[in-house]
Amino acid sequence: NAGVTQTPKFRVLKTGQSMTLLCAQDMNHEYMYWYRQDPGMGLRLIHYSVGEGTTAKGEVPDGYNVSRLKKQNFLLGLESAAPSQTSVYFCASSYGVLSYEQYFGPGTRLTVT
Amino acid sequence: KNQVEQSPQSLIILEGKNCTLQCNYTVSPFSNLRWYKQDTGRGPVSLTIMTFSENTKSNGRYTATLDADTKQSSLHITASQLSDSASYICVVSAEYGNKLVFGAGTILRVKS
């Protein structure tokens, strides 16, 4: 089992460019999440999905879009990157709602210049 | 406002020593509390999950305690090892499991 994987591991974007982060899990989990982690702050939920074909907004959704076309994949898109989106992005998955244990991916470090 | 505060922000201890990390929360309604370990450059990994009725839970050299009355939790690490160097994150589940509130973490460095 690979668990939760994320691609790419690192990325540098110029302001205004777009990109998509890919998250994949092989644990057959229904729930998937995207978080961002900034220095000195706790992880913040961007968007989440409770099943294939569904998505919902989290705490900080502005500037991001997501899609869950397949149960095992959860994509995070930045349509027009801004320096404020420089962060480390983590994907996670769980069997059930947020109170269940979440399994995190290794993270993607994104820098927007 | 739902908040989780951790102390200290960072800590340096000698290998073999014990340490205790603190977590205070103002989250309601409380569902459960978990501690994660995050190694540098990696994602968080769960150490313990405690519900309202549990006041102690152990995972090897890690022991978490929970006082739901005072809304405090602690993570005690016994006989520290170099591999314990990491960030330790306290997370509280609120709103009947529909919301997670993350602390900013305590950075622990164990030196030889």
XYZ file of N, CA and C in Angstrom:
675
model
N 0.836 -1.213 0.000
C 0.000 0.000 0.000
C 0.861 1.249 0.000
N 0.616 2.130 -0.977
C 1.362 3.376 -1.025
C 0.769 4.392 -0.059
N -0.494 4.205 0.342
C -1.140 5.167 1.228
C -1.634 6.362 0.431
N -1.232 7.556 0.867
C -1.609 8.788 0.186
C -0.366 9.352 -0.497
N -0.456 9.583 -1.792
C 0.667 10.141 -2.531
C 0.255 11.474 -3.144
N 1.242 12.354 -3.314
C 0.986 13.673 -3.883
C 2.028 13.961 -4.955
N 1.583 14.580 -6.021
C 2.509 15.056 -7.038
C 2.105 16.458 -7.471
N 3.079 17.357 -7.745
C 4.509 17.150 -7.551
C 4.907 17.354 -6.099
N 6.171 17.182 -5.784
C 6.681 17.439 -4.430
C 7.034 18.915 -4.257
N 7.518 19.523 -5.300
C 7.902 20.938 -5.256
C 7.430 21.604 -6.552
N 7.112 22.902 -6.452
C 6.753 23.639 -7.653
C 6.968 25.113 -7.395
N 7.477 25.791 -8.423
C 7.603 27.246 -8.364
C 6.763 27.826 -9.493
N 5.911 28.753 -9.155
C 5.034 29.382 -10.144
C 5.257 30.892 -10.140
N 4.975 31.502 -11.284
C 4.944 32.958 -11.322
C 3.505 33.401 -11.051
N 3.360 34.595 -10.502
C 2.032 35.146 -10.241
C 1.193 35.109 -11.506
N -0.031 34.590 -11.362
C -0.944 34.515 -12.490
C -0.949 33.171 -13.206
N 0.061 32.348 -12.979
C 0.100 31.040 -13.625
C -0.878 30.099 -12.926
N -1.201 29.021 -13.619
C -2.116 28.038 -13.042
C -1.407 26.706 -12.891
N -1.947 25.869 -12.014
C -1.391 24.533 -11.865
C -2.405 23.646 -11.142
N -2.168 22.349 -11.224
C -3.010 21.369 -10.544
C -2.137 20.452 -9.718
N -2.539 20.264 -8.459
C -1.884 19.300 -7.591
C -2.731 18.032 -7.565
N -2.033 16.886 -7.651
C -2.745 15.616 -7.676
C -2.536 14.856 -6.382
N -3.621 14.337 -5.846
C -3.567 13.480 -4.668
C -4.194 12.144 -5.027
N -3.538 11.053 -4.646
C -4.076 9.726 -4.884
C -3.980 8.893 -3.615
N -5.031 8.080 -3.353
C -4.994 7.178 -2.200
C -5.474 5.797 -2.632
N -4.840 4.772 -2.039
C -5.173 3.399 -2.410
C -5.809 2.643 -1.250
N -6.437 3.368 -0.317
C -7.040 2.753 0.861
C -8.566 2.661 0.746
N -9.088 3.006 -0.409
C -10.531 2.950 -0.647
C -11.305 3.874 0.299
N -10.678 4.983 0.687
C -11.343 5.926 1.584
C -12.360 6.764 0.828
N -13.477 7.035 1.515
C -14.501 7.881 0.912
C -14.136 9.360 0.991
N -13.539 9.762 2.119
C -13.298 11.170 2.384
C -11.877 11.566 2.008
N -11.756 12.712 1.355
C -10.440 13.258 1.021
C -10.435 14.753 1.290
N -9.249 15.283 1.598
C -9.132 16.667 2.056
C -7.877 17.323 1.466
N -7.956 18.624 1.291
C -6.777 19.422 0.979
C -6.585 20.461 2.075
N -5.343 20.519 2.611
C -4.979 21.488 3.630
C -3.799 22.314 3.126
N -3.629 23.482 3.736
C -2.398 24.223 3.567
C -1.773 24.451 4.950
N -0.456 24.458 4.967
C 0.265 24.644 6.225
C 1.240 25.794 6.055
N 1.064 26.822 6.864
C 1.920 28.003 6.827
C 2.676 28.113 8.136
N 3.868 28.718 8.094
C 4.702 28.802 9.304
C 3.955 29.441 10.469
N 4.050 28.799 11.640
C 3.444 29.356 12.847
C 1.945 29.196 12.933
N 1.354 28.506 11.966
C -0.098 28.322 11.979
C -0.432 26.846 11.881
N -1.597 26.522 12.359
C -2.065 25.152 12.204
C -2.516 24.885 10.781
N -2.656 23.625 10.441
C -3.177 23.285 9.112
C -4.587 23.853 8.961
N -4.846 24.347 7.763
C -6.180 24.900 7.482
C -6.796 24.168 6.307
N -8.066 23.828 6.449
C -8.761 23.046 5.445
C -9.185 23.937 4.279
N -8.816 23.517 3.064
C -9.149 24.307 1.867
C -10.475 23.810 1.281
N -10.486 22.566 0.878
C -11.680 21.907 0.347
C -11.653 20.454 0.779
N -12.802 19.819 0.735
C -12.837 18.411 1.036
C -13.908 17.722 0.190
N -13.880 16.401 0.214
C -14.834 15.621 -0.573
C -15.309 14.433 0.260
N -16.593 14.203 0.249
C -17.151 13.078 1.023
C -17.449 11.879 0.127
N -17.063 11.959 -1.125
C -17.245 10.823 -2.016
C -17.021 11.237 -3.450
N -16.902 10.233 -4.308
C -16.674 10.498 -5.733
C -17.740 11.440 -6.273
N -17.293 12.469 -6.985
C -18.221 13.407 -7.603
C -18.711 14.514 -6.706
N -18.273 14.541 -5.443
C -18.720 15.585 -4.505
C -17.542 16.383 -3.992
N -17.754 17.685 -3.780
C -16.742 18.522 -3.154
C -17.447 19.549 -2.271
N -16.705 20.077 -1.302
C -17.263 21.094 -0.412
C -16.162 22.031 0.036
N -16.560 23.246 0.393
C -15.579 24.248 0.813
C -15.181 24.046 2.266
N -13.918 24.317 2.531
C -13.427 24.284 3.888
C -13.293 25.683 4.444
N -12.255 25.863 5.242
C -12.044 27.134 5.946
C -11.494 28.231 5.034
N -10.614 27.881 4.093
C -9.943 28.882 3.249
C -10.031 28.486 1.773
N -11.211 28.495 1.166
C -11.368 27.972 -0.192
C -11.051 28.952 -1.320
N -10.964 30.260 -1.003
C -10.845 31.257 -2.071
C -9.547 31.088 -2.843
N -9.667 31.120 -4.176
C -8.512 31.010 -5.046
C -8.177 29.578 -5.438
N -8.944 28.625 -4.943
C -8.700 27.209 -5.233
C -9.966 26.552 -5.778
N -9.762 25.549 -6.642
C -10.876 24.714 -7.049
C -10.435 23.256 -6.945
N -11.404 22.373 -6.820
C -11.090 20.952 -6.640
C -12.018 20.108 -7.503
N -11.576 18.875 -7.750
C -12.441 17.924 -8.438
C -12.138 16.530 -7.929
N -13.181 15.700 -7.891
C -13.058 14.306 -7.425
C -13.822 13.445 -8.432
N -13.192 13.248 -9.583
C -13.831 12.465 -10.647
C -13.734 10.973 -10.378
N -12.670 10.558 -9.677
C -12.512 9.156 -9.315
C -12.344 9.073 -7.797
N -12.793 8.014 -7.209
C -12.758 7.862 -5.761
C -11.339 7.991 -5.214
N -10.361 7.494 -5.968
C -9.011 7.465 -5.434
C -8.231 8.750 -5.657
N -8.781 9.680 -6.445
C -8.026 10.893 -6.780
C -8.761 12.154 -6.338
N -7.983 13.140 -5.890
C -8.559 14.426 -5.488
C -7.602 15.492 -5.991
N -8.078 16.347 -6.892
C -7.227 17.339 -7.534
C -7.484 18.720 -6.941
N -6.412 19.463 -6.743
C -6.503 20.846 -6.264
C -5.938 21.752 -7.337
N -6.737 22.711 -7.785
C -6.308 23.621 -8.831
C -6.162 25.050 -8.354
N -5.138 25.702 -8.883
C -4.966 27.132 -8.674
C -5.080 27.761 -10.051
N -6.113 28.565 -10.271
C -6.350 29.122 -11.606
C -5.430 30.288 -11.908
N -5.151 31.129 -10.919
C -4.300 32.306 -11.099
C -3.525 32.502 -9.802
N -2.330 31.901 -9.758
C -1.582 31.850 -8.508
C -1.203 33.248 -8.010
N -1.219 33.388 -6.685
C -0.825 34.640 -6.029
C 0.242 34.329 -4.986
N 1.120 35.282 -4.678
C 2.157 35.036 -3.660
C 1.590 34.559 -2.322
N 0.358 34.966 -1.999
C -0.259 34.527 -0.737
C -0.556 33.031 -0.715
N -0.456 32.390 -1.875
C -0.692 30.952 -1.949
C 0.594 30.144 -1.804
N 1.693 30.828 -1.575
C 2.933 30.141 -1.226
C 2.721 29.413 0.088
N 2.909 28.102 0.079
C 2.578 27.304 1.247
C 3.005 25.858 1.003
N 2.819 25.034 2.007
C 2.946 23.600 1.836
C 1.541 23.014 1.854
N 1.224 22.242 0.836
C -0.125 21.697 0.685
C -0.116 20.208 1.009
N -1.051 19.821 1.868
C -1.180 18.424 2.253
C -2.541 17.892 1.846
N -2.519 16.707 1.306
C -3.733 15.972 1.042
C -3.890 14.919 2.136
N -5.118 14.607 2.484
C -5.381 13.572 3.484
C -6.622 12.800 3.073
N -6.757 11.610 3.622
C -7.963 10.826 3.367
C -8.376 10.121 4.656
N -9.645 9.763 4.730
C -10.144 9.024 5.896
C -11.301 8.150 5.484
N -11.562 7.161 6.305
C -12.651 6.221 6.034
C -14.004 6.889 6.200
N -14.101 7.755 7.238
C -15.378 8.391 7.515
C -15.218 9.874 7.724
N -16.128 10.452 8.469
C -16.128 11.902 8.678
C -14.851 12.346 9.394
N -14.733 13.660 9.585
C -13.508 14.236 10.109
C -13.059 13.612 11.424
N -13.970 13.048 12.217
C -13.575 12.488 13.502
C -12.820 11.178 13.356
N -12.874 10.579 12.151
C -12.079 9.386 11.920
C -10.621 9.774 11.713
N -9.723 8.806 11.881
C -8.306 9.088 11.680
C -8.047 9.472 10.239
N -7.244 10.516 10.064
C -6.875 10.957 8.726
C -5.453 10.519 8.422
N -5.244 10.140 7.174
C -3.923 9.736 6.705
C -3.443 10.800 5.725
N -2.249 11.332 5.994
C -1.747 12.454 5.216
C -0.722 12.014 4.181
N -0.686 12.760 3.088
C 0.354 12.599 2.094
C 1.612 13.337 2.520
N 2.675 13.260 1.715
C 3.963 13.858 2.085
C 4.041 15.359 1.881
N 3.068 15.935 1.181
C 3.059 17.381 0.992
C 3.649 17.830 -0.329
N 3.197 19.006 -0.764
C 3.746 19.694 -1.939
C 4.131 21.095 -1.507
N 5.400 21.433 -1.723
C 5.837 22.792 -1.375
C 5.702 23.670 -2.606
N 4.838 24.673 -2.508
C 4.572 25.571 -3.629
C 5.067 26.962 -3.297
N 5.842 27.522 -4.231
C 6.304 28.899 -4.097
C 5.775 29.692 -5.276
N 5.138 30.822 -4.976
C 4.626 31.711 -6.029
C 5.409 33.012 -5.958
N 6.080 33.338 -7.056
C 6.927 34.540 -7.065
C 6.262 35.681 -7.816
N -14.879 31.386 19.778
C -14.103 30.981 18.619
C -13.329 29.703 18.953
N -13.373 28.732 18.039
C -12.644 27.482 18.259
C -11.153 27.709 18.109
N -10.404 27.365 19.158
C -8.954 27.560 19.117
C -8.240 26.421 19.816
N -7.042 26.133 19.324
C -6.167 25.157 19.970
C -4.813 25.827 20.127
N -4.333 25.914 21.366
C -3.057 26.554 21.625
C -2.088 25.546 22.226
N -0.879 25.538 21.680
C 0.121 24.590 22.153
C 1.308 25.320 22.765
N 1.881 24.680 23.769
C 3.092 25.245 24.385
C 4.008 24.108 24.819
N 5.326 24.350 24.825
C 5.958 25.548 24.274
C 5.949 25.528 22.749
N 6.380 26.623 22.144
C 6.485 26.637 20.674
C 7.591 25.700 20.221
N 8.696 25.683 20.977
C 9.807 24.795 20.648
C 10.506 24.364 21.920
N 11.219 23.266 21.794
C 11.826 22.644 22.971
C 13.050 21.853 22.532
N 14.129 21.980 23.279
C 15.332 21.179 23.022
C 15.629 20.357 24.270
N 15.776 19.048 24.097
C 16.088 18.184 25.240
C 17.214 17.232 24.862
N 17.855 16.670 25.879
C 18.912 15.693 25.640
C 18.305 14.303 25.462
N 18.937 13.546 24.609
C 18.514 12.170 24.373
C 18.417 11.413 25.695
N 17.337 10.669 25.830
C 17.134 9.904 27.057
C 16.265 10.593 28.082
N 16.108 11.911 27.947
C 15.287 12.651 28.900
C 13.813 12.558 28.522
N 12.956 12.868 29.512
C 11.513 12.920 29.268
C 11.088 14.350 29.003
N 9.940 14.507 28.359
C 9.393 15.853 28.182
C 7.873 15.781 28.080
N 7.248 16.926 28.329
C 5.792 17.018 28.249
C 5.402 18.237 27.429
N 4.524 18.019 26.479
C 4.016 19.085 25.624
C 2.561 19.351 26.011
N 2.162 20.617 25.930
C 0.844 21.011 26.399
C -0.062 21.466 25.258
N -1.350 21.242 25.462
C -2.366 21.666 24.490
C -3.589 22.145 25.260
N -3.993 23.391 25.024
C -5.220 23.938 25.613
C -6.177 24.243 24.478
N -7.434 23.960 24.679
C -8.380 24.181 23.597
C -9.658 24.849 24.085
N -10.245 25.610 23.193
C -11.565 26.207 23.429
C -12.406 25.826 22.227
N -12.807 24.574 22.208
C -13.544 24.019 21.083
C -14.834 23.427 21.612
N -15.915 23.736 20.950
C -17.199 23.229 21.411
C -18.136 23.014 20.226
N -18.944 21.984 20.245
C -18.885 20.876 21.197
C -17.743 19.920 20.858
N -17.085 19.443 21.876
C -15.904 18.595 21.732
C -16.294 17.212 21.248
N -15.504 16.660 20.324
C -15.763 15.307 19.843
C -14.592 14.396 20.216
N -13.396 14.729 19.757
C -12.224 13.976 20.184
C -10.971 14.833 20.033
N -9.877 14.347 20.604
C -8.602 15.064 20.539
C -7.538 14.087 20.086
N -6.714 14.539 19.196
C -5.666 13.677 18.665
C -4.328 14.399 18.678
N -3.286 13.626 18.785
C -1.927 14.132 18.660
C -1.304 13.510 17.411
N -0.636 14.376 16.637
C 0.077 13.937 15.445
C 1.566 14.259 15.607
N 2.387 13.426 14.976
C 3.817 13.702 14.861
C 4.109 14.019 13.401
N 4.807 15.144 13.180
C 5.154 15.511 11.813
C 6.665 15.664 11.693
N 7.297 14.735 11.004
C 8.715 14.839 10.721
C 8.936 15.913 9.661
N 10.117 16.500 9.657
C 10.435 17.559 8.693
C 10.244 17.046 7.276
N 9.490 17.773 6.480
C 9.292 17.404 5.084
C 8.318 16.260 4.865
N 7.602 15.878 5.894
C 6.632 14.784 5.777
C 5.253 15.247 6.228
N 4.258 14.405 5.964
C 2.919 14.701 6.446
C 2.745 14.238 7.879
N 1.742 14.770 8.586
C 1.496 14.351 9.977
C 1.083 12.884 10.048
N 1.501 12.236 11.132
C 1.139 10.842 11.383
C 0.493 10.768 12.763
N -0.628 10.092 12.843
C -1.386 10.025 14.090
C -0.652 9.230 15.167
N -0.623 9.788 16.382
C -0.059 9.090 17.543
C -1.172 8.515 18.427
N -2.140 9.360 18.775
C -3.250 8.922 19.634
C -4.512 9.686 19.268
N -5.645 9.078 19.534
C -6.949 9.736 19.431
C -7.689 9.441 20.724
N -8.207 10.487 21.391
C -8.935 10.287 22.651
C -10.311 10.924 22.565
N -11.305 10.194 23.037
C -12.659 10.732 23.118
C -12.872 11.356 24.488
N -14.051 11.919 24.682
C -14.394 12.629 25.908
C -14.202 11.774 27.150
N -14.471 10.479 27.028
C -14.469 9.600 28.207
C -13.092 9.029 28.543
N -12.111 9.261 27.659
C -10.781 8.727 27.908
C -9.898 9.806 28.491
N -9.138 9.503 29.545
C -8.248 10.535 30.069
C -6.771 10.182 29.914
N -6.471 8.972 29.480
C -5.079 8.611 29.192
C -5.044 7.614 28.051
N -4.061 7.783 27.202
C -3.869 6.825 26.119
C -2.388 6.766 25.782
N -1.868 5.565 25.614
C -0.444 5.407 25.338
C -0.209 4.779 23.982
N 0.922 5.131 23.411
C 1.383 4.550 22.151
C 2.894 4.432 22.288
N 3.342 3.299 22.808
C 4.777 3.126 23.042
C 5.273 4.101 24.095
N 6.284 4.899 23.704
C 6.850 5.873 24.655
C 6.038 7.169 24.734
N 4.978 7.251 23.993
C 4.118 8.434 23.990
C 2.867 8.168 24.837
N 2.597 9.086 25.768
C 1.387 8.977 26.581
C 0.653 10.318 26.535
N -0.586 10.269 26.096
C -1.404 11.474 26.048
C -2.404 11.457 27.174
N -2.652 12.617 27.752
C -3.678 12.740 28.782
C -4.685 13.790 28.344
N -5.888 13.661 28.845
C -6.947 14.605 28.504
C -7.748 14.939 29.742
N -7.902 16.239 30.011
C -8.799 16.709 31.072
C -9.875 17.541 30.392
N -11.025 16.919 30.175
C -12.094 17.589 29.437
C -12.714 18.733 30.246
N -12.576 18.669 31.572
C -13.134 19.738 32.403
C -12.361 21.039 32.225
N -11.032 20.924 32.249
C -10.199 22.123 32.091
C -9.824 22.360 30.640
N -10.202 21.450 29.760
C -9.913 21.571 28.315
C -8.414 21.638 28.075
N -7.736 20.676 28.672
C -6.287 20.606 28.512
C -5.874 19.180 28.166
N -4.825 19.088 27.371
C -4.240 17.795 27.058
C -2.735 17.938 27.124
N -2.068 16.824 27.381
C -0.615 16.831 27.357
C -0.122 15.580 26.657
N 1.047 15.689 26.083
C 1.711 14.548 25.458
C 3.053 14.373 26.152
N 3.231 13.238 26.796
C 4.457 12.956 27.526
C 5.285 11.971 26.721
N 6.545 12.322 26.511
C 7.464 11.449 25.788
C 8.498 10.945 26.777
N 8.611 9.656 26.868
C 9.516 9.021 27.824
C 10.788 8.567 27.117
N 11.921 8.752 27.809
C 13.212 8.264 27.299
C 13.404 8.665 25.835
N 13.463 9.942 25.595
C 13.466 10.470 24.219
C 14.612 9.909 23.391
N 14.347 9.812 22.096
C 15.324 9.358 21.125
C 15.502 10.435 20.064
N 16.620 10.351 19.353
C 16.875 11.338 18.302
C 15.749 11.363 17.286
N 15.154 10.214 17.051
C 14.067 10.118 16.064
C 12.772 10.789 16.528
N 12.732 11.196 17.795
C 11.561 11.935 18.284
C 11.574 13.385 17.839
N 12.694 13.849 17.289
C 12.783 15.224 16.794
C 11.757 15.418 15.690
N 10.806 16.316 15.925
C 9.691 16.504 14.999
C 8.815 17.623 15.530
N 7.766 17.925 14.781
C 6.729 18.833 15.273
C 5.575 17.980 15.768
N 5.014 18.331 16.909
C 3.903 17.578 17.485
C 2.675 18.476 17.477
N 1.645 17.997 16.841
C 0.464 18.807 16.576
C -0.729 18.249 17.338
N -1.417 19.133 18.047
C -2.638 18.783 18.767
C -3.825 19.191 17.892
N -4.774 18.300 17.739
C -5.924 18.557 16.873
C -7.198 18.189 17.624
N -8.159 19.097 17.626
C -9.420 18.827 18.318
C -10.541 18.757 17.294
N -11.347 17.743 17.424
C -12.503 17.565 16.547
C -13.719 18.180 17.213
N -14.410 19.025 16.473
C -15.544 19.749 17.033
C -16.788 19.516 16.183
N -17.855 20.064 16.650
C -19.118 20.068 15.894
C -19.506 18.667 15.445
N -19.437 17.743 16.395
C -19.848 16.361 16.174
C -19.031 15.715 15.060
N -17.775 16.064 15.006
C -16.862 15.437 14.068
C -16.794 16.101 12.717
N -17.485 17.200 12.546
C -17.510 17.846 11.239
C -16.473 18.947 11.069
N -15.682 19.181 12.105
C -14.672 20.230 11.992
C -13.447 19.833 12.800
N -12.280 20.036 12.221
C -11.021 19.805 12.926
C -10.340 21.135 13.136
N -9.852 21.366 14.356
C -9.104 22.583 14.664
C -7.682 22.169 15.024
N -6.734 22.688 14.273
C -5.339 22.299 14.433
C -4.597 23.324 15.266
N -3.740 22.843 16.181
C -2.793 23.722 16.833
C -1.617 23.986 15.906
N -0.813 24.987 16.258
C 0.335 25.347 15.422
C 1.506 24.400 15.613
N 1.465 23.574 16.671
C 2.500 22.582 16.877
C 3.592 23.016 17.835
N 4.259 22.035 18.412
C 5.465 22.251 19.212
C 6.605 21.552 18.496
N 7.670 22.301 18.231
C 8.838 21.719 17.563
C 9.779 21.181 18.627
N 10.000 19.875 18.587
C 10.883 19.224 19.552
C 12.182 18.834 18.871
N 13.277 19.177 19.502
C 14.577 18.735 19.005
C 15.254 17.950 20.126
N 15.626 16.727 19.803
C 16.349 15.875 20.740
C 17.791 15.817 20.286
N 18.694 16.192 21.180
C 20.100 16.174 20.785
C 20.895 15.201 21.639
N 21.967 14.719 21.052
C 22.795 13.704 21.730
C 23.815 14.371 22.631
